[in-house]
Structure formats: C-alpha cells, structure tokens
mmCIF file of C-alpha atoms in Angstrom:
data_model
loop_
_atom_site.group_PDB
_atom_site.id
_atom_site.type_symbol
_atom_site.label_atom_id
_atom_site.label_comp_id
_atom_site.label_asym_id
_atom_site.label_seq_id
_atom_site.Cartn_x
_atom_site.Cartn_y
_atom_site.Cartn_z
ATOM 1 C CA MET G 1280 94.621 87.438 94.928
ATOM 2 C CA ARG G 1281 97.804 87.892 92.892
ATOM 3 C CA VAL G 1282 100.090 90.407 94.577
ATOM 4 C CA GLY G 1283 103.217 92.027 93.168
ATOM 5 C CA LEU G 1284 105.704 93.370 95.699
ATOM 6 C CA VAL G 1285 108.459 95.842 94.767
ATOM 7 C CA SER G 1286 111.175 96.733 97.267
ATOM 8 C CA GLN G 1287 114.843 97.604 96.960
ATOM 9 C CA TRP G 1288 115.310 95.928 100.369
ATOM 10 C CA TYR G 1289 114.405 92.291 100.916
ATOM 11 C CA PRO G 1290 115.624 89.251 102.904
ATOM 12 C CA PRO G 1291 118.274 88.145 103.605
ATOM 13 C CA GLU G 1292 118.679 91.865 104.381
ATOM 14 C CA GLY G 1293 117.431 92.837 107.827
ATOM 15 C CA VAL G 1294 114.449 94.843 106.551
ATOM 16 C CA PHE G 1295 111.581 92.781 107.903
ATOM 17 C CA ILE G 1296 108.411 94.349 106.511
ATOM 18 C CA PRO G 1297 108.512 93.345 102.801
ATOM 19 C CA GLY G 1298 109.645 89.777 103.421
ATOM 20 C CA ASN G 1299 107.221 89.193 106.299
ATOM 21 C CA LEU G 1300 104.340 90.608 104.278
ATOM 22 C CA ALA G 1301 105.142 88.436 101.259
ATOM 23 C CA GLN G 1302 105.446 85.239 103.287
ATOM 24 C CA HIS G 1303 102.338 85.824 105.391
ATOM 25 C CA LEU G 1304 100.179 86.764 102.407
ATOM 26 C CA SER G 1305 101.409 83.628 100.670
ATOM 27 C CA ALA G 1306 100.563 81.535 103.738
ATOM 28 C CA ARG G 1307 97.019 82.920 103.551
ATOM 29 C CA GLY G 1308 96.622 81.592 100.019
ATOM 30 C CA HIS G 1309 97.582 84.626 97.939
ATOM 31 C CA HIS G 1310 100.032 84.361 95.042
ATOM 32 C CA VAL G 1311 102.980 86.708 95.620
ATOM 33 C CA ARG G 1312 105.705 87.774 93.189
ATOM 34 C CA VAL G 1313 108.580 89.930 94.442
ATOM 35 C CA LEU G 1314 110.777 92.287 92.423
ATOM 36 C CA THR G 1315 113.926 93.346 94.268
ATOM 37 C CA THR G 1316 117.696 93.627 93.881
ATOM 38 C CA TYR G 1317 120.643 91.746 95.331
ATOM 39 C CA PRO G 1318 121.338 91.991 99.074
ATOM 40 C CA SER G 1319 123.799 94.695 100.152
ATOM 41 C CA TYR G 1320 122.158 96.525 103.086
ATOM 42 C CA PRO G 1321 123.391 97.912 105.472
ATOM 43 C CA HIS G 1322 127.064 97.940 104.461
ATOM 44 C CA GLY G 1323 126.562 98.771 100.784
ATOM 45 C CA ARG G 1324 128.490 95.690 99.666
ATOM 46 C CA LEU G 1325 127.094 92.646 97.927
ATOM 47 C CA TYR G 1326 126.640 89.804 100.408
ATOM 48 C CA PRO G 1327 129.196 86.979 100.167
ATOM 49 C CA GLY G 1328 128.139 84.233 97.794
ATOM 50 C CA TRP G 1329 125.975 86.498 95.639
ATOM 51 C CA ARG G 1330 126.709 87.603 92.089
ATOM 52 C CA GLN G 1331 124.617 90.150 90.223
ATOM 53 C CA ARG G 1332 123.150 89.065 86.921
ATOM 54 C CA TRP G 1333 120.132 90.112 84.931
ATOM 55 C CA ARG G 1334 117.869 87.093 85.221
ATOM 56 C CA HIS G 1335 117.786 85.581 88.697
ATOM 57 C CA VAL G 1336 114.645 83.929 90.056
ATOM 58 C CA GLU G 1337 114.443 82.104 93.367
ATOM 59 C CA MET G 1338 111.629 80.521 95.342
ATOM 60 C CA GLN G 1339 111.314 81.381 99.022
ATOM 61 C CA GLY G 1340 108.609 78.927 99.982
ATOM 62 C CA ALA G 1341 105.750 79.670 97.605
ATOM 63 C CA VAL G 1342 106.944 83.248 96.982
ATOM 64 C CA ALA G 1343 108.688 83.850 93.646
ATOM 65 C CA VAL G 1344 111.509 86.405 93.930
ATOM 66 C CA ARG G 1345 113.052 88.097 90.877
ATOM 67 C CA ARG G 1346 116.304 89.981 91.530
ATOM 68 C CA VAL G 1347 117.648 92.620 89.176
ATOM 69 C CA PRO G 1348 121.037 94.376 89.281
ATOM 70 C CA ALA G 1349 121.607 97.695 91.039
ATOM 71 C CA TYR G 1350 124.633 99.663 92.169
ATOM 72 C CA PRO G 1351 125.157 98.780 95.857
ATOM 73 C CA SER G 1352 125.825 101.707 98.199
ATOM 74 C CA HIS G 1353 124.850 102.750 101.697
ATOM 75 C CA ASP G 1354 127.607 105.196 102.602
ATOM 76 C CA THR G 1355 127.600 108.978 103.053
ATOM 77 C CA SER G 1356 128.115 109.796 99.372
ATOM 78 C CA ALA G 1357 124.998 111.414 97.929
ATOM 79 C CA LEU G 1358 126.063 110.494 94.400
ATOM 80 C CA ARG G 1359 126.593 106.826 95.213
ATOM 81 C CA ARG G 1360 123.325 106.622 97.155
ATOM 82 C CA ALA G 1361 121.528 108.241 94.228
ATOM 83 C CA ALA G 1362 123.197 105.801 91.833
ATOM 84 C CA SER G 1363 121.958 102.895 93.944
ATOM 85 C CA HIS G 1364 118.353 104.095 93.931
ATOM 86 C CA ILE G 1365 118.326 105.147 90.280
ATOM 87 C CA THR G 1366 119.862 101.925 88.986
ATOM 88 C CA PHE G 1367 117.297 99.903 90.921
ATOM 89 C CA GLY G 1368 114.538 102.085 89.522
ATOM 90 C CA VAL G 1369 115.768 101.536 85.962
ATOM 91 C CA SER G 1370 116.422 97.794 86.199
ATOM 92 C CA SER G 1371 113.171 97.098 88.046
ATOM 93 C CA ALA G 1372 111.250 99.177 85.495
ATOM 94 C CA LEU G 1373 112.752 97.109 82.678
ATOM 95 C CA ALA G 1374 111.832 93.832 84.370
ATOM 96 C CA GLY G 1375 108.545 94.924 85.924
ATOM 97 C CA PRO G 1376 106.077 94.803 83.021
ATOM 98 C CA ASN G 1377 106.893 91.169 82.329
ATOM 99 C CA TRP G 1378 107.443 89.922 85.886
ATOM 100 C CA LEU G 1379 104.455 91.747 87.376
ATOM 101 C CA GLY G 1380 102.229 91.628 84.325
ATOM 102 C CA GLY G 1381 99.617 89.273 85.741
ATOM 103 C CA VAL G 1382 99.170 90.652 89.257
ATOM 104 C CA ASP G 1383 95.961 92.183 90.613
ATOM 105 C CA VAL G 1384 97.680 94.824 92.760
ATOM 106 C CA THR G 1385 101.250 96.035 93.284
ATOM 107 C CA TYR G 1386 102.625 96.843 96.740
ATOM 108 C CA VAL G 1387 105.610 99.247 96.753
ATOM 109 C CA TYR G 1388 107.887 99.687 99.761
ATOM 110 C CA HIS G 1389 109.231 103.249 100.022
ATOM 111 C CA PRO G 1390 111.989 104.482 100.271
ATOM 112 C CA PRO G 1391 113.346 104.933 97.720
ATOM 113 C CA PRO G 1392 110.725 106.569 95.475
ATOM 114 C CA THR G 1393 112.413 105.065 92.408
ATOM 115 C CA ALA G 1394 110.881 101.740 93.498
ATOM 116 C CA VAL G 1395 107.581 103.110 92.167
ATOM 117 C CA ALA G 1396 108.871 103.038 88.566
ATOM 118 C CA ALA G 1397 108.083 99.379 87.862
ATOM 119 C CA ALA G 1398 104.634 99.601 89.441
ATOM 120 C CA ALA G 1399 103.884 102.797 87.505
ATOM 121 C CA LEU G 1400 104.663 101.097 84.179
ATOM 122 C CA VAL G 1401 102.472 98.113 85.049
ATOM 123 C CA ARG G 1402 99.718 100.516 86.083
ATOM 124 C CA ALA G 1403 100.006 102.366 82.772
ATOM 125 C CA ALA G 1404 99.991 99.174 80.695
ATOM 126 C CA ARG G 1405 97.405 97.124 82.591
ATOM 127 C CA ARG G 1406 95.687 99.565 84.975
ATOM 128 C CA THR G 1407 97.031 97.563 87.913
ATOM 129 C CA PRO G 1408 96.500 99.609 91.103
ATOM 130 C CA ILE G 1409 99.363 100.522 93.431
ATOM 131 C CA VAL G 1410 99.545 100.414 97.226
ATOM 132 C CA LEU G 1411 102.406 102.652 98.383
ATOM 133 C CA HIS G 1412 103.885 101.917 101.824
ATOM 134 C CA VAL G 1413 105.656 105.074 103.049
ATOM 135 C CA GLN G 1414 108.301 104.480 105.714
ATOM 136 C CA ASP G 1415 110.135 107.786 105.486
ATOM 137 C CA MET G 1416 109.272 111.336 104.459
ATOM 138 C CA TRP G 1417 111.160 112.402 101.352
ATOM 139 C CA PRO G 1418 112.608 114.865 100.496
ATOM 140 C CA ASP G 1419 112.851 115.953 104.146
ATOM 141 C CA SER G 1420 114.903 113.046 105.472
ATOM 142 C CA VAL G 1421 117.301 113.295 102.530
ATOM 143 C CA LEU G 1422 117.797 117.032 102.950
ATOM 144 C CA HIS G 1423 118.491 116.685 106.687
ATOM 145 C CA SER G 1424 120.734 113.642 106.383
ATOM 146 C CA GLY G 1425 123.884 115.689 105.805
ATOM 147 C CA MET G 1426 124.410 114.110 102.384
ATOM 148 C CA SER G 1427 122.324 116.464 100.259
ATOM 149 C CA PRO G 1428 124.061 119.359 98.458
ATOM 150 C CA THR G 1429 123.385 122.913 99.588
ATOM 151 C CA GLY G 1430 122.579 126.111 97.746
ATOM 152 C CA LEU G 1431 121.129 125.990 94.247
ATOM 153 C CA ALA G 1432 121.944 122.301 93.829
ATOM 154 C CA GLY G 1433 120.226 121.496 97.115
ATOM 155 C CA ARG G 1434 117.103 123.389 96.084
ATOM 156 C CA ALA G 1435 117.086 121.523 92.782
ATOM 157 C CA VAL G 1436 117.328 118.170 94.585
ATOM 158 C CA ALA G 1437 114.531 119.158 96.968
ATOM 159 C CA GLY G 1438 112.315 120.287 94.117
ATOM 160 C CA GLY G 1439 112.938 117.162 92.074
ATOM 161 C CA LEU G 1440 112.255 114.810 94.969
ATOM 162 C CA ASP G 1441 109.127 116.737 95.927
ATOM 163 C CA VAL G 1442 107.758 116.327 92.397
ATOM 164 C CA LEU G 1443 108.664 112.638 92.452
ATOM 165 C CA MET G 1444 106.861 112.052 95.750
ATOM 166 C CA ARG G 1445 103.760 114.009 94.735
ATOM 167 C CA THR G 1446 103.624 111.918 91.566
ATOM 168 C CA ALA G 1447 103.903 108.715 93.601
ATOM 169 C CA TYR G 1448 101.072 109.860 95.881
ATOM 170 C CA ARG G 1449 98.916 110.644 92.848
ATOM 171 C CA LEU G 1450 99.558 107.254 91.225
ATOM 172 C CA ALA G 1451 98.761 105.236 94.355
ATOM 173 C CA ALA G 1452 95.269 103.886 94.905
ATOM 174 C CA ALA G 1453 96.168 103.571 98.585
ATOM 175 C CA ILE G 1454 98.938 105.114 100.678
ATOM 176 C CA VAL G 1455 99.890 103.340 103.890
ATOM 177 C CA VAL G 1456 101.918 105.283 106.458
ATOM 178 C CA ILE G 1457 103.449 104.228 109.762
ATOM 179 C CA SER G 1458 101.975 106.844 112.116
ATOM 180 C CA PRO G 1459 99.178 109.427 112.384
ATOM 181 C CA ALA G 1460 101.635 112.335 112.112
ATOM 182 C CA MET G 1461 102.998 110.915 108.870
ATOM 183 C CA ALA G 1462 99.448 110.613 107.543
ATOM 184 C CA ALA G 1463 98.976 114.334 108.106
ATOM 185 C CA LEU G 1464 102.269 115.081 106.347
ATOM 186 C CA VAL G 1465 101.483 113.101 103.188
ATOM 187 C CA VAL G 1466 98.060 114.756 102.971
ATOM 188 C CA GLU G 1467 99.780 118.124 103.346
ATOM 189 C CA ARG G 1468 102.025 117.114 100.418
ATOM 190 C CA GLY G 1469 99.090 116.407 98.132
ATOM 191 C CA ALA G 1470 97.844 112.899 98.967
ATOM 192 C CA ASP G 1471 94.093 112.303 98.843
ATOM 193 C CA PRO G 1472 93.032 111.854 102.509
ATOM 194 C CA SER G 1473 90.528 109.155 101.546
ATOM 195 C CA ARG G 1474 93.378 107.003 100.240
ATOM 196 C CA VAL G 1475 95.583 107.227 103.351
ATOM 197 C CA ARG G 1476 95.683 104.523 106.024
ATOM 198 C CA VAL G 1477 97.849 104.170 109.144
ATOM 199 C CA VAL G 1478 99.368 100.739 109.818
ATOM 200 C CA TRP G 1479 101.944 100.541 112.594
ATOM 201 C CA ASN G 1480 105.111 98.742 111.556
ATOM 202 C CA TRP G 1481 105.888 95.355 113.024
ATOM 203 C CA THR G 1482 109.139 93.512 113.564
ATOM 204 C CA ASP G 1483 110.050 89.853 113.130
ATOM 205 C CA ASP G 1484 107.939 88.130 115.788
ATOM 206 C CA VAL G 1485 110.086 85.003 115.686
ATOM 207 C CA LEU G 1486 113.401 86.775 116.255
ATOM 208 C CA PHE G 1487 112.180 89.474 118.633
ATOM 209 C CA ARG G 1488 110.390 88.055 121.655
ATOM 210 C CA PRO G 1489 110.859 87.930 125.431
ATOM 211 C CA VAL G 1490 113.701 85.577 126.381
ATOM 212 C CA ALA G 1491 115.924 85.071 129.400
ATOM 213 C CA PRO G 1492 119.295 86.881 129.404
ATOM 214 C CA THR G 1493 122.332 84.697 128.811
ATOM 215 C CA ASP G 1494 125.895 84.964 130.051
ATOM 216 C CA ALA G 1495 127.054 85.290 126.438
ATOM 217 C CA ALA G 1496 124.754 88.272 125.847
ATOM 218 C CA ARG G 1497 125.892 89.919 129.072
ATOM 219 C CA ALA G 1498 129.498 89.439 127.994
ATOM 220 C CA THR G 1499 128.799 90.961 124.573
ATOM 221 C CA LEU G 1500 127.386 94.065 126.243
ATOM 222 C CA GLY G 1501 130.223 94.152 128.775
ATOM 223 C CA ARG G 1502 127.710 94.212 131.627
ATOM 224 C CA ARG G 1503 128.842 95.669 134.892
ATOM 225 C CA ASP G 1504 126.951 95.800 138.150
ATOM 226 C CA ARG G 1505 125.050 98.939 137.238
ATOM 227 C CA CYS G 1506 122.410 100.306 134.861
ATOM 228 C CA THR G 1507 123.003 99.335 131.213
ATOM 229 C CA VAL G 1508 121.233 101.166 128.388
ATOM 230 C CA MET G 1509 121.396 99.733 124.868
ATOM 231 C CA PHE G 1510 121.006 101.523 121.536
ATOM 232 C CA THR G 1511 120.569 99.253 118.519
ATOM 233 C CA GLY G 1512 120.578 99.646 114.761
ATOM 234 C CA ASN G 1513 121.769 102.288 112.359
ATOM 235 C CA LEU G 1514 124.362 104.769 113.633
ATOM 236 C CA GLY G 1515 123.327 107.324 111.044
ATOM 237 C CA LEU G 1516 123.106 111.070 110.751
ATOM 238 C CA LEU G 1517 119.439 111.278 111.762
ATOM 239 C CA GLN G 1518 119.554 109.069 114.845
ATOM 240 C CA GLY G 1519 120.846 111.669 117.294
ATOM 241 C CA VAL G 1520 123.653 109.425 118.504
ATOM 242 C CA ASP G 1521 125.723 112.464 119.456
ATOM 243 C CA THR G 1522 123.029 113.524 121.932
ATOM 244 C CA ALA G 1523 123.048 110.049 123.466
ATOM 245 C CA ILE G 1524 126.837 110.026 123.847
ATOM 246 C CA ARG G 1525 126.909 113.489 125.446
ATOM 247 C CA ALA G 1526 124.171 112.453 127.870
ATOM 248 C CA ALA G 1527 125.994 109.236 128.749
ATOM 249 C CA ALA G 1528 129.224 111.139 129.339
ATOM 250 C CA ALA G 1529 127.398 113.279 131.899
ATOM 251 C CA VAL G 1530 126.388 110.186 133.908
ATOM 252 C CA ARG G 1531 129.515 108.094 133.391
ATOM 253 C CA ASP G 1532 129.613 107.212 137.076
ATOM 254 C CA ARG G 1533 126.141 105.598 137.042
ATOM 255 C CA VAL G 1534 125.127 104.337 133.586
ATOM 256 C CA ASP G 1535 126.716 102.387 130.729
ATOM 257 C CA LEU G 1536 125.596 103.058 127.146
ATOM 258 C CA VAL G 1537 126.184 100.211 124.686
ATOM 259 C CA LEU G 1538 125.800 100.902 120.960
ATOM 260 C CA VAL G 1539 124.941 97.768 118.984
ATOM 261 C CA GLY G 1540 125.096 98.513 115.273
ATOM 262 C CA SER G 1541 126.987 100.444 112.645
ATOM 263 C CA GLY G 1542 126.436 103.194 110.131
ATOM 264 C CA ALA G 1543 127.651 106.322 108.423
ATOM 265 C CA TYR G 1544 128.035 108.262 111.707
ATOM 266 C CA GLU G 1545 129.941 105.540 113.555
ATOM 267 C CA ASP G 1546 133.446 106.962 113.126
ATOM 268 C CA GLU G 1547 132.314 110.402 114.255
ATOM 269 C CA ALA G 1548 130.477 108.865 117.218
ATOM 270 C CA ARG G 1549 133.611 107.030 118.308
ATOM 271 C CA ARG G 1550 135.627 110.255 118.066
ATOM 272 C CA LEU G 1551 133.063 112.110 120.166
ATOM 273 C CA ALA G 1552 133.102 109.444 122.879
ATOM 274 C CA THR G 1553 136.898 109.641 122.990
ATOM 275 C CA GLU G 1554 136.885 113.459 123.148
ATOM 276 C CA LEU G 1555 134.433 113.382 126.064
ATOM 277 C CA ASN G 1556 136.387 110.644 127.878
ATOM 278 C CA ALA G 1557 133.147 108.680 127.940
ATOM 279 C CA ASP G 1558 134.602 105.339 128.977
ATOM 280 C CA ASN G 1559 131.072 104.185 129.812
ATOM 281 C CA VAL G 1560 130.148 104.243 126.101
ATOM 282 C CA ARG G 1561 130.903 101.013 124.278
ATOM 283 C CA PHE G 1562 130.611 100.070 120.605
ATOM 284 C CA VAL G 1563 130.064 96.380 119.914
ATOM 285 C CA GLY G 1564 129.262 96.554 116.205
ATOM 286 C CA ARG G 1565 126.431 94.932 114.330
ATOM 287 C CA ARG G 1566 125.264 91.584 115.670
ATOM 288 C CA PRO G 1567 123.332 88.797 113.902
ATOM 289 C CA PRO G 1568 119.537 89.144 114.191
ATOM 290 C CA THR G 1569 119.413 85.762 115.931
ATOM 291 C CA GLU G 1570 121.348 87.232 118.881
ATOM 292 C CA MET G 1571 119.281 90.359 119.340
ATOM 293 C CA ALA G 1572 116.522 89.097 121.648
ATOM 294 C CA GLU G 1573 119.118 87.887 124.157
ATOM 295 C CA LEU G 1574 120.916 91.241 123.965
ATOM 296 C CA TYR G 1575 117.642 93.066 124.640
ATOM 297 C CA ALA G 1576 117.127 90.836 127.667
ATOM 298 C CA ALA G 1577 120.667 91.444 128.931
ATOM 299 C CA ALA G 1578 120.243 95.243 129.014
ATOM 300 C CA ASP G 1579 118.129 97.165 131.511
ATOM 301 C CA TRP G 1580 116.748 99.726 129.050
ATOM 302 C CA GLN G 1581 116.508 100.346 125.312
ATOM 303 C CA LEU G 1582 117.284 103.836 124.025
ATOM 304 C CA VAL G 1583 115.363 105.129 121.006
ATOM 305 C CA CYS G 1584 116.404 108.567 119.798
ATOM 306 C CA LEU G 1585 116.233 110.825 116.749
ATOM 307 C CA ARG G 1586 117.310 114.332 115.859
ATOM 308 C CA ASP G 1587 114.889 117.178 116.498
ATOM 309 C CA LEU G 1588 113.484 117.700 112.990
ATOM 310 C CA PRO G 1589 109.841 118.350 112.006
ATOM 311 C CA ALA G 1590 109.993 115.654 109.321
ATOM 312 C CA LEU G 1591 110.909 113.048 111.948
ATOM 313 C CA ARG G 1592 107.839 113.650 114.121
ATOM 314 C CA GLY G 1593 105.996 110.995 112.147
ATOM 315 C CA THR G 1594 108.893 108.537 112.196
ATOM 316 C CA VAL G 1595 108.662 105.456 114.400
ATOM 317 C CA PRO G 1596 112.113 103.814 114.425
ATOM 318 C CA SER G 1597 111.996 100.046 113.930
ATOM 319 C CA LYS G 1598 114.011 99.576 117.121
ATOM 320 C CA LEU G 1599 110.939 100.732 119.061
ATOM 321 C CA GLN G 1600 108.829 97.843 117.758
ATOM 322 C CA ALA G 1601 111.716 95.461 118.436
ATOM 323 C CA ALA G 1602 111.979 96.673 122.039
ATOM 324 C CA PHE G 1603 108.221 96.405 122.550
ATOM 325 C CA ALA G 1604 108.176 92.903 121.036
ATOM 326 C CA CYS G 1605 110.946 91.825 123.421
ATOM 327 C CA GLY G 1606 109.148 93.296 126.415
ATOM 328 C CA ALA G 1607 111.951 95.780 127.095
ATOM 329 C CA PRO G 1608 111.417 99.164 128.801
ATOM 330 C CA VAL G 1609 112.297 102.157 126.631
ATOM 331 C CA ILE G 1610 113.919 105.554 127.035
ATOM 332 C CA ALA G 1611 112.476 107.598 124.157
ATOM 333 C CA ALA G 1612 114.424 110.749 123.279
ATOM 334 C CA LEU G 1613 112.314 111.840 120.343
ATOM 335 C CA GLY G 1614 109.083 113.617 119.500
ATOM 336 C CA GLY G 1615 105.835 112.952 117.712
ATOM 337 C CA ASP G 1616 103.935 109.697 117.596
ATOM 338 C CA ALA G 1617 106.760 107.454 118.834
ATOM 339 C CA ALA G 1618 107.105 109.435 122.063
ATOM 340 C CA ALA G 1619 103.328 109.562 122.472
ATOM 341 C CA LEU G 1620 103.162 105.786 122.061
ATOM 342 C CA VAL G 1621 105.744 105.154 124.797
ATOM 343 C CA GLU G 1622 104.060 107.640 127.111
ATOM 344 C CA SER G 1623 100.479 106.463 126.517
ATOM 345 C CA THR G 1624 101.340 102.788 127.006
ATOM 346 C CA GLY G 1625 103.486 103.374 130.087
ATOM 347 C CA ALA G 1626 106.319 101.467 128.430
ATOM 348 C CA GLY G 1627 109.156 103.722 129.530
ATOM 349 C CA LEU G 1628 110.564 107.213 129.980
ATOM 350 C CA VAL G 1629 110.241 110.090 127.506
ATOM 351 C CA CYS G 1630 112.178 113.293 126.876
ATOM 352 C CA PRO G 1631 112.426 115.804 124.010
ATOM 353 C CA PRO G 1632 114.868 115.086 121.172
ATOM 354 C CA GLY G 1633 118.217 116.801 120.821
ATOM 355 C CA ASP G 1634 118.665 117.867 124.470
ATOM 356 C CA TRP G 1635 121.525 115.913 126.020
ATOM 357 C CA ALA G 1636 121.093 117.478 129.476
ATOM 358 C CA VAL G 1637 117.461 116.376 129.750
ATOM 359 C CA LEU G 1638 118.384 112.945 128.391
ATOM 360 C CA ALA G 1639 121.087 112.707 131.065
ATOM 361 C CA ASP G 1640 118.375 113.335 133.668
ATOM 362 C CA ARG G 1641 116.322 110.493 132.160
ATOM 363 C CA LEU G 1642 119.360 108.212 132.348
ATOM 364 C CA ARG G 1643 119.700 109.043 136.044
ATOM 365 C CA GLN G 1644 115.981 108.366 136.479
ATOM 366 C CA ALA G 1645 116.420 105.043 134.678
ATOM 367 C CA ALA G 1646 119.240 104.080 137.024
ATOM 368 C CA ASP G 1647 117.014 104.903 140.009
ATOM 369 C CA THR G 1648 114.003 102.938 138.729
ATOM 370 C CA ALA G 1649 113.286 99.791 140.717
ATOM 371 C CA ALA G 1650 113.646 96.475 138.924
ATOM 372 C CA ALA G 1651 109.970 95.650 139.515
ATOM 373 C CA GLU G 1652 108.874 98.854 137.777
ATOM 374 C CA ARG G 1653 111.198 98.143 134.840
ATOM 375 C CA VAL G 1654 109.620 94.713 134.492
ATOM 376 C CA ALA G 1655 106.126 96.241 134.584
ATOM 377 C CA MET G 1656 107.075 98.739 131.861
ATOM 378 C CA GLY G 1657 108.392 95.897 129.727
ATOM 379 C CA GLN G 1658 105.181 93.929 130.206
ATOM 380 C CA ARG G 1659 103.136 96.936 129.121
ATOM 381 C CA ALA G 1660 105.372 97.324 126.063
ATOM 382 C CA ARG G 1661 104.868 93.669 125.109
ATOM 383 C CA ARG G 1662 101.101 93.939 125.543
ATOM 384 C CA ALA G 1663 100.958 97.062 123.349
ATOM 385 C CA TYR G 1664 102.974 95.307 120.652
ATOM 386 C CA GLN G 1665 100.711 92.262 120.594
ATOM 387 C CA GLU G 1666 97.552 94.364 120.486
ATOM 388 C CA ARG G 1667 98.630 97.028 117.965
ATOM 389 C CA MET G 1668 101.774 96.132 116.035
ATOM 390 C CA CYS G 1669 102.460 92.425 115.723
ATOM 391 C CA VAL G 1670 102.762 90.698 112.346
ATOM 392 C CA ARG G 1671 99.246 89.280 112.517
ATOM 393 C CA VAL G 1672 97.670 92.680 113.151
ATOM 394 C CA GLY G 1673 99.696 94.353 110.400
ATOM 395 C CA VAL G 1674 99.108 91.656 107.789
ATOM 396 C CA ASP G 1675 95.375 91.643 108.596
ATOM 397 C CA GLN G 1676 95.251 95.339 107.755
ATOM 398 C CA PHE G 1677 97.338 95.007 104.603
ATOM 399 C CA GLU G 1678 95.288 92.063 103.377
ATOM 400 C CA ASP G 1679 92.159 94.174 103.774
ATOM 401 C CA ILE G 1680 93.711 97.148 101.949
ATOM 402 C CA LEU G 1681 95.161 95.083 99.096
ATOM 403 C CA THR G 1682 91.949 93.105 98.629
ATOM 404 C CA LYS G 1683 89.793 96.226 98.398
ATOM 405 C CA VAL G 1684 92.185 97.982 96.031
ATOM 406 C CA ALA G 1685 92.540 94.885 93.823
ATOM 407 C CA ALA G 1686 88.758 94.555 93.658
ATOM 408 C CA GLY G 1687 88.637 97.942 91.959
ATOM 409 C CA LYS G 1688 87.019 99.894 94.746
ATOM 410 C CA GLY G 1689 89.781 102.467 94.386
ATOM 411 C CA ARG G 1690 89.980 103.158 98.109
ATOM 412 C CA PRO G 1691 91.576 101.221 100.975
#
C-alpha cells in the first residue's frame, strides 16, 4: 500500500504519532511519503541548523519526507498562529498534488484543519481517499484558548472554523478520534457515524518505559524527602496549570509540585506561584525526550489536568499515555474519557477539573498513599498501556483502517 501522510508537526519535533505511524507502516512493507514543514514546535522558532526552502526532500529510513515552508509560530498571538497554519495549508496544497499523486490513501493529522488542503486537492484530482486523525476539537479548543477574538470577530472565527471542520469531516472516508467522547462530538458536528473509529493515542515506546530513578533525575526535580508530583508538557491556557498551583500552595507543607515543560502560560504561572508564596512549586523548563523516563521514575506521581470545558471531555492529554507507558501512578484532575480511563484501570486518583480545593485533597491523599500501593497503581497503568494504547496496538488499527479505505470500501 502507498500511503501519503500530511502533518504540520513531524520529527524531530516531539509530536510522536505521525512519525511513529510512518516508520511502523514502512517497517511493515508499505510505501510512505510524508508532507510536512520545517521543525519549530513547541517554541515557534526554526530549529538550529535548519533553513526553509521550497524543495527539501529527506529520507528517514525508507520514508520519504518532503518539507515545505511555513511561518513558524506557537505563541499567544492569534494572528501569528493563524499565519502559521494558513501558510502550511497553502504551501502543502501547492506541493501536494505532485508529491502525493501516486498514493492509495492520504492520512491527515489534525490540528490544524488547513493540513487537509493538500489531501483534498489530491482527492479531487485522483479520487484518493482521506483518513482524518482528529486530536483536538476545533473550533472549541481555539475559542477557549484565550487567543480567539471576542464579539463579532469571535463569532466570525467560530463560524469559519466550524464550516472548515464540517467540510473536512465530509471529505474524509474515515475519521479516527482519540476517545469515545470525541467520537460522539464529531458525529454531533456532522460526521457520518459509520466512518468514525476510536484509536487511543500512543507515545514513543522506546523513550517512555519503566526505568530506575537516577540521582541526576532526582536532582533535576529537586527531590526532597517528601511526596513529589510532576506535571509535564505544555504550560498552555487549556491545561489548568493555575488550578494545580493553587492546590499545591494549599499543601506546601506536604507536597512538592514540579512543572517540567514550557508554554504560553508559563510566565503567568510563575507569577501566580510567587503571589501565593508557593515555594513548593518548581519550574525546571523543557527537558530532552531522552531524559523523560528517568524523570517519571524520580517522581512519586504524575499530574494530568485540564480546564473544565465541555470540548475537553473527549481530550486525552499525551502526558497520560506517557505516564502509563512509564508505569507511573497518576493524579487526574480532568473529566471525560481520560478520567474514566484512570479510574477504570485503577492507575491513580481522580478529581473533577478546575477545583483547586478538591485537587489539594487528592494531593494530601497522594502523600498518604503507601509506596506499595503507588507501585501497584503504576503496574496497572503499564498493563493498560500495553493492552490498549501501545504503538503496536495503534498501528495495527491504523493499518486495518488505511487498507480498507485504500481498497475502495469507503468505510474503515
């Protein structure tokens, strides 16, 4: 099978799904061609050593990767973010018909929805079917991110994005979502239920695995002789970091909260920690992916939290899969399918999103949990990951979907 893969995010960026899928499909004998842009995520700056130009082709193993220019941005400016997505949509659409012209099926990683442009043109010219992989509900997540305009302009943005997403759903022969709640949402927005499949996200199984804690990792976290809770990844506007900091401030005498990552909300989060005199909250910045498994092992718990928004009920943050893969117990301060997963597997503690007082109670409960029970929770998390979410399980499902769609059956 000849597979085209379109994604604005691709290795060496730390977005694992598109790159893992391409490499594993290739290893199974499929021919994979990737259309992406130059690496700039998460800081919105071109990686050192890279220079944007129109025609750039590289081989990553047997996978051919074509990169096209786009405006790099990942800050809090709605205009710059829009420019990034639109320029990728335009440049990929210009390159797509030629680069993807011979494929049997095109996989599109969403967001952003502008990534569909190239696949849509190839579909129009050659009737090549599209498999759309929805990671995030637009326009909801955009409108609640704090970057979208308000008033008439905000309504115009919402309307435009809604039309764009409904069009993408209509064009796709198959729509893959990351949770059952998200499946219900895309059907509510106009997707044909017979075309929707749920495939849990995976993480990088090589990087994220159970390991022994090291002295270096303990030093990075600033470990003291008490309960240490770690939050990893994007410090953005939807992650509910403010709730976590307020909860940690309420238990400063018992629990340390270590934030490993960066993002648009980082400066505000630092100010809040200072205002609350939360000297038990530490920011250590973004760390290389190769260090993360040891950091997971050095902490007692992993915190996964989101804001309390209906559109986020179907969101399963990638840090949850990473924690499960590492065999780490989880404190889940969110709703929907992610919370249900933690609760049903017995992999940790759960509380509603957006309530710092209840989260503070969970932090106290975490500090009181015996080490043996923490280990058992981590083992249950690891088992759930291997059975439901690992790379092999996910690629098996995608191979089945892509093969059926490419064969012209029209349904996953």
